Short mmCIF file of C-alpha atoms and ligand atoms in Angstrom, two decimals:
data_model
loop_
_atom_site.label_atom_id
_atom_site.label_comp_id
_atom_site.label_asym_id
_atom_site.label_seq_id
_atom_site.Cartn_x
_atom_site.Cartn_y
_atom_site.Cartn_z
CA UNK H 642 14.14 9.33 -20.37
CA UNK H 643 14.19 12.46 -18.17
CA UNK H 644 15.85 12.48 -14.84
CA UNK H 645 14.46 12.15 -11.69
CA UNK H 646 15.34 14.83 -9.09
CA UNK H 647 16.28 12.35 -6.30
CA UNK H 648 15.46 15.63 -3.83
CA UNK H 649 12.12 15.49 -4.78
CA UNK H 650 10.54 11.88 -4.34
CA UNK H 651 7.43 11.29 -2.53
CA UNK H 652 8.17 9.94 0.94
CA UNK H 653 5.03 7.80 0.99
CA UNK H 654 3.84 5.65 -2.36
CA UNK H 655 0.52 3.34 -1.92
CA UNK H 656 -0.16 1.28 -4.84
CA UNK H 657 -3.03 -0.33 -5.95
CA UNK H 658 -2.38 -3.26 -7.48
CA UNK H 659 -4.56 -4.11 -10.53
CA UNK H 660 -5.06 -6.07 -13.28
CA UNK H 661 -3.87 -9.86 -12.86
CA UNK H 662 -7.09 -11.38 -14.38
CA UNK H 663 -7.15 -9.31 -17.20
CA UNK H 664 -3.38 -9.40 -17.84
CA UNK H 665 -4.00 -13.13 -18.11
CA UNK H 666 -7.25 -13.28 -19.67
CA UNK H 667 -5.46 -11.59 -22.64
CA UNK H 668 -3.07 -14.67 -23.10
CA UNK H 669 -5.95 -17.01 -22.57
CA UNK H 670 -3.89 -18.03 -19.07
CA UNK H 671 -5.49 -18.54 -15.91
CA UNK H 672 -6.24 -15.87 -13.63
CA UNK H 673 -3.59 -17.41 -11.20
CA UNK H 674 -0.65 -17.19 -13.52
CA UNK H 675 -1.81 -13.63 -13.88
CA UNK H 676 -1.29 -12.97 -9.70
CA UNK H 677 2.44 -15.10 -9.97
CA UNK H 678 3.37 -12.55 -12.55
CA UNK H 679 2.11 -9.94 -10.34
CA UNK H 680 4.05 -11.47 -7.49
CA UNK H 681 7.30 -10.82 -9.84
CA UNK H 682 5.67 -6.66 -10.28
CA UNK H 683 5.88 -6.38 -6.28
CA UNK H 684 9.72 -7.74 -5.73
CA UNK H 685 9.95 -4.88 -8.67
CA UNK H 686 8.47 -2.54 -7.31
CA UNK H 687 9.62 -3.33 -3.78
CA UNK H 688 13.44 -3.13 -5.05
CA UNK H 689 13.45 -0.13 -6.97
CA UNK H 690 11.55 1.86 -4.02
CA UNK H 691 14.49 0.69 -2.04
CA UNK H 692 17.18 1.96 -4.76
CA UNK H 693 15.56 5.32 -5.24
CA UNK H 694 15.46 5.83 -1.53
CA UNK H 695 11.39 5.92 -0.96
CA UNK H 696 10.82 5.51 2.51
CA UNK H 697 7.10 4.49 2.87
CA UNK H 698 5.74 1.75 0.37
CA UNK H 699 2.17 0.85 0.72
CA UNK H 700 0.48 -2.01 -1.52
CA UNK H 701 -3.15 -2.99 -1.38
CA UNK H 702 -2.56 -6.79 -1.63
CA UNK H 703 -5.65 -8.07 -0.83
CA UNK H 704 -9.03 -5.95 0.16
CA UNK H 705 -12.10 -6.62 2.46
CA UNK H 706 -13.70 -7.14 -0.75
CA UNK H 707 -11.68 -10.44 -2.06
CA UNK H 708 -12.98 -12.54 0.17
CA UNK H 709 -15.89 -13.02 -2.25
CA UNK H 710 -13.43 -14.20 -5.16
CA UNK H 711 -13.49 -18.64 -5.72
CA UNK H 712 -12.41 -19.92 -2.46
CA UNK H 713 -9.84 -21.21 -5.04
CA UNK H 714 -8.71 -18.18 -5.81
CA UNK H 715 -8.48 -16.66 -2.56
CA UNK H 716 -6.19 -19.89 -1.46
CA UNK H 717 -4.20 -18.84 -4.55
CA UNK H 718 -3.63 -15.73 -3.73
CA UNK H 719 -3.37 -16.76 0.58
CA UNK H 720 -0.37 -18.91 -0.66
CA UNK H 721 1.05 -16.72 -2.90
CA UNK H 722 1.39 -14.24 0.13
CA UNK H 723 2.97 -16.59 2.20
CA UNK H 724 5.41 -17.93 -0.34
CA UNK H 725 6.18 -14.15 -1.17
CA UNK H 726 7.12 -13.13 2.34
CA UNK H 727 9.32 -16.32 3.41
CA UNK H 728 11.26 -15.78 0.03
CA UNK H 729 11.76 -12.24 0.70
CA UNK H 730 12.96 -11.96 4.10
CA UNK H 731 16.22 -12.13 2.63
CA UNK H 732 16.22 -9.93 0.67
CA UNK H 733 14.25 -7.35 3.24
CA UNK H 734 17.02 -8.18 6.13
CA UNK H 735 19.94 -6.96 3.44
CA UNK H 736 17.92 -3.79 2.66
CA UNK H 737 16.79 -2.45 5.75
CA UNK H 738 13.29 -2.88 4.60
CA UNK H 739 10.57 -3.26 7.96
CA UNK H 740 7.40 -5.01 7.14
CA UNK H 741 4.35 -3.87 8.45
CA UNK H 742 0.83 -4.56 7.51
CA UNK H 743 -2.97 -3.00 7.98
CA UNK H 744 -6.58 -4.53 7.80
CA UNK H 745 -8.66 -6.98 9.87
CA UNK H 746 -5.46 -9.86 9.63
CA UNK H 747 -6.97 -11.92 12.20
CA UNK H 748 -9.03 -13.06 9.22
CA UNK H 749 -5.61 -14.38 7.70
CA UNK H 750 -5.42 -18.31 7.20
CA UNK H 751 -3.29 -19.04 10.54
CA UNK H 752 -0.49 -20.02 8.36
CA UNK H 753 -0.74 -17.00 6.68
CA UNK H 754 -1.01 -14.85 9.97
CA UNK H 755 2.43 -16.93 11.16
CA UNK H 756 4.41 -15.90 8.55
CA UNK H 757 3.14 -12.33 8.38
CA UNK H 758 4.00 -12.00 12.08
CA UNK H 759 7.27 -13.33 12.29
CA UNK H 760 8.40 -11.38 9.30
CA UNK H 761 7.28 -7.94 11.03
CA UNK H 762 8.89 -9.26 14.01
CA UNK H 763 12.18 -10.28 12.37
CA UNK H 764 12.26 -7.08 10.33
CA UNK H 765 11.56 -4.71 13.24
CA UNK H 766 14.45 -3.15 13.61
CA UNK H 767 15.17 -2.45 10.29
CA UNK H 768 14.81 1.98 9.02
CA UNK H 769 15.73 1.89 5.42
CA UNK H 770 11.91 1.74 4.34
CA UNK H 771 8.57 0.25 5.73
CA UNK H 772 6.69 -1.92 3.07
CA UNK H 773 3.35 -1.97 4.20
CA UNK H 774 0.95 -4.74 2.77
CA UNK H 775 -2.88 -3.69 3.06
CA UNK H 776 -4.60 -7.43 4.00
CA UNK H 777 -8.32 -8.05 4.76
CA UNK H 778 -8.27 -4.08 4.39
CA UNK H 779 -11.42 -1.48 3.85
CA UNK H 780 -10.84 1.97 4.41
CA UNK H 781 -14.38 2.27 5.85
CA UNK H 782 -13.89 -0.29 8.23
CA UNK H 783 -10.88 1.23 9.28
CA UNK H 784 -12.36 4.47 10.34
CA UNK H 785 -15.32 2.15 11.95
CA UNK H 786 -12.82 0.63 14.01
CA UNK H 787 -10.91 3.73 14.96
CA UNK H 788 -14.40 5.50 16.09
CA UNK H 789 -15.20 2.52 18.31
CA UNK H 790 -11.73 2.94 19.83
CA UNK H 791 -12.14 6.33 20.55
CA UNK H 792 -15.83 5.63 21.90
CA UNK H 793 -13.97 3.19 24.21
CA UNK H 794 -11.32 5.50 25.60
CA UNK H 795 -13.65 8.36 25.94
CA UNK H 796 -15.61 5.79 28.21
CA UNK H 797 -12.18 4.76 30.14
CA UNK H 798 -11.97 8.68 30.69
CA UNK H 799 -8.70 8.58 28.94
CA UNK H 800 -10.01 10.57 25.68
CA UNK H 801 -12.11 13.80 25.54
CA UNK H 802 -14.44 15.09 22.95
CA UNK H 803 -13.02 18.31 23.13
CA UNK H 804 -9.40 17.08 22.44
CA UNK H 805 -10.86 15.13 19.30
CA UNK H 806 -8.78 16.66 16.21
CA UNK H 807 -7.99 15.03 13.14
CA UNK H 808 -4.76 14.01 14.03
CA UNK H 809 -5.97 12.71 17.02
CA UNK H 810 -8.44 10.45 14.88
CA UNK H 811 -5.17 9.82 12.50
CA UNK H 812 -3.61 8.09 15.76
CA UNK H 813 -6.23 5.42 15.91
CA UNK H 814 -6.09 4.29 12.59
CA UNK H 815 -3.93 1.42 11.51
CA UNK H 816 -1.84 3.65 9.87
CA UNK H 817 -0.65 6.09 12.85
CA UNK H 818 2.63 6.02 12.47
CA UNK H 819 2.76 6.40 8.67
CA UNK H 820 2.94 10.08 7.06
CA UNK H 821 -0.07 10.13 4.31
CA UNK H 822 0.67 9.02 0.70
CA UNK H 823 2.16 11.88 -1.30
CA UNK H 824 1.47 9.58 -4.58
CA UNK H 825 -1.16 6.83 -5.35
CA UNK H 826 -0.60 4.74 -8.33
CA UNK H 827 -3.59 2.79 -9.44
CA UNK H 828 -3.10 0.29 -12.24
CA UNK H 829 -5.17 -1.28 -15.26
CA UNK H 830 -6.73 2.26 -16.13
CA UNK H 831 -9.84 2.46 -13.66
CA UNK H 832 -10.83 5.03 -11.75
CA UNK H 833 -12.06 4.84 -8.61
CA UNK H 834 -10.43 4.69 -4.69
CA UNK H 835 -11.66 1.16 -4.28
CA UNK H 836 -12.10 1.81 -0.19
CA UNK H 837 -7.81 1.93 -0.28
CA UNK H 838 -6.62 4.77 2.94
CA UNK H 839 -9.59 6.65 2.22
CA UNK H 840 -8.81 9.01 5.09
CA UNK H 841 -5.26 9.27 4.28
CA UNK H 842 -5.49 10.32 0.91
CA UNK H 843 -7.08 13.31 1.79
CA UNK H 844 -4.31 15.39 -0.43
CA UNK H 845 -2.57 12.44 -2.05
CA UNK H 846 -1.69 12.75 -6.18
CA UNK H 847 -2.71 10.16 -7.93
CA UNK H 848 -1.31 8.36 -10.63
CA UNK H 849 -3.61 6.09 -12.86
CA UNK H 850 -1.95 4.50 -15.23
CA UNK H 851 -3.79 1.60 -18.26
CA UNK H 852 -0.78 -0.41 -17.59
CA UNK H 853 -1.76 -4.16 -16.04
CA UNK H 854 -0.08 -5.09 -12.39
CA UNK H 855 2.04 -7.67 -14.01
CA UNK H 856 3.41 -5.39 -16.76
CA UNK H 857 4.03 -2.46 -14.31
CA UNK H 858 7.88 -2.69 -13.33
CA UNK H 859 10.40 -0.45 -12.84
CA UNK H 860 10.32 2.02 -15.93
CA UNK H 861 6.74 2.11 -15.79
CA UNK H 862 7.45 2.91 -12.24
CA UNK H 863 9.65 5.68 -12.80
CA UNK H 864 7.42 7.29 -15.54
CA UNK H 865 4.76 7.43 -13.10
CA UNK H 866 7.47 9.01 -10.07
CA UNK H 867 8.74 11.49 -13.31
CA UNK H 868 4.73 12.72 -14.05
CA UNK H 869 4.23 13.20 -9.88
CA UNK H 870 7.33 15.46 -9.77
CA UNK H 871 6.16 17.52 -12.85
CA UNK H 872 3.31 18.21 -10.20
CA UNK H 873 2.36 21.04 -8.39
CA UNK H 874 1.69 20.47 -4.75
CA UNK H 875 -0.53 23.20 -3.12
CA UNK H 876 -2.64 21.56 -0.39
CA UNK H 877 -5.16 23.96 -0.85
CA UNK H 878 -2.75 27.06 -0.56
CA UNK H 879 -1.63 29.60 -3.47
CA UNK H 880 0.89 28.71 -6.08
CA UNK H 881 3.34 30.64 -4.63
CA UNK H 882 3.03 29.33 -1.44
CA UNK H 883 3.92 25.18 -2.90
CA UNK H 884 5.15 22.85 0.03
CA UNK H 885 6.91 20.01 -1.39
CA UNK H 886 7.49 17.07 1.20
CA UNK H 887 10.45 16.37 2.85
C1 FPP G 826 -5.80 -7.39 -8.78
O1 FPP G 826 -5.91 -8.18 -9.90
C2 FPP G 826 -4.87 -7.85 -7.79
C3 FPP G 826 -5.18 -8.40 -6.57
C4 FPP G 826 -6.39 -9.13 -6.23
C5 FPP G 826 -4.26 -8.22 -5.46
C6 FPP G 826 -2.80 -8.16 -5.80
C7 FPP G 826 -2.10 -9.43 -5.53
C8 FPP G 826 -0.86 -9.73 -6.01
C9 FPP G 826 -0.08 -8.78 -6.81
C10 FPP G 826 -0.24 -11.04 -5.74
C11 FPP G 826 0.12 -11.37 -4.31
C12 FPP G 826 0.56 -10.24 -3.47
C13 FPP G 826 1.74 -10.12 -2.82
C14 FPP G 826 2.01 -8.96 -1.93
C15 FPP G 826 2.81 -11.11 -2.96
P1 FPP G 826 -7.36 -8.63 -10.30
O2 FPP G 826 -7.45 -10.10 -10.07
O3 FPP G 826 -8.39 -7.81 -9.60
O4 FPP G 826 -7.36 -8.29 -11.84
P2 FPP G 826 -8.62 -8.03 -12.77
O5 FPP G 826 -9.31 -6.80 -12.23
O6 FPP G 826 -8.02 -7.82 -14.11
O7 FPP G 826 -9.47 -9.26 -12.69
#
């Protein structure tokens, strides 16, 4: 396999995660194996972001949407999330890897919201690279909730309309601190944004791949980080004028 130029990684990956059922429908399993296998993708994925020195890592774990799957289903997946992140703090405290999380997670089982919290708490500190889950998370509702934000400080007299730029909006969404995507990787071969950072993708590449969540690991991965560099980024400038990110 081709090399990667380790001077020209994206700085930002979101990933959205696809494909459990099906992945398990194939093997005539249940849909829940197929989310523990997918479980064993995101330590993966997780790790070799780490190795190859990516510094943002964003996975859409579980949308606004879900919450119509089988209550079952969504307790599956609840305690799957919560088994995930009390395994891994280990293994995030020896990497340097912060946890940090977006959506409406006040809709998080309590348990859920417990874990999640002291994780990002005990993980703070850490600068090696920011995993950021996406839970209870629409990209429209994101941008409702940033409007009514601004609508509230423009009220408080501590925003003006005039000063209202799009990185101003960028700073009330849940993702102000985090530089946009350079790469989105969608699994299981459909294509469509599926209300993931739907502001922040703005210039993002994106990567879809026919590969199911649980069979995408690390040299899937790197394929996918290989095809991104063969890119050309031009944010809407000439050829000869390509900005690659730091
Ligand atoms: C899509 O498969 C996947 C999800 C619903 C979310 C991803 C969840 C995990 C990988 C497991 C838990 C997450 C973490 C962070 C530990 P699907 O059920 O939509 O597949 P299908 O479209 O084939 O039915």
């Amino acid at each position: 396999m081709e090399q990667l130029d380790p001077d020209k990684l994206p700085r930002h990956v979101a990933i959205i995660m696809d494909g459990n059922g099906r992945w398990a429908k194939r093997r005539a399993l249940t849909r829940l194996v197929g989310h523990q296998k997918g479980t064993e993708s995101v330590r993966d994925i997780v790790r070799t972001s780490r190795e190859l020195g990516i510094k943002w890592l964003t996975l859409y774990a579980f949308s606004e949407e879900n919450w119509k799957r089988p209550s079952y289903e969504v307790k599956a997946l609840m305690g799957l999330l919560n088994r995930y992140l009390k395994s891994e703090l280990k293994e995030m405290m020896d990497n340097g890897i912060r946890l940090a999380c977006i959506g409406q997670t006040e809709k998080l089982p309590p348990e859920v919201q417990r874990t999640l919290w002291q994780t990002i708490e005990k993980t703070e500190h850490n600068t090696e690279m920011t995993l950021t889950l996406a839970l209870s998370y629409g990209g429209r509702q994101e941008i409702v909730q940033a409007v009514k934000k601004m609508l509230e400080d423009i009220e408080k007299g501590t925003l003006h309309v005039k000063r209202i730029t799009e990185e101003r909006l960028s700073e009330y969404l849940y993702t102000a601190d985090t530089p946009d995507p350079d790469l989105l990787i969608r699994t299981s071969g459909e294509y469509r944004i599926s209300n993931f950072l739907l502001w922040q993708v703005a210039y993002t590449e994106i990567f879809i791949t026919p590969t199911l969540w649980p069979d995408f690991r690390k040299e899937r991965y790197l394929e996918a980080l290989l095809d991104y560099q063969k890119r050309e980024r031009r944010f809407g400038s000439t050829g000869e004028q390509t900005i690659h990110p730091e």
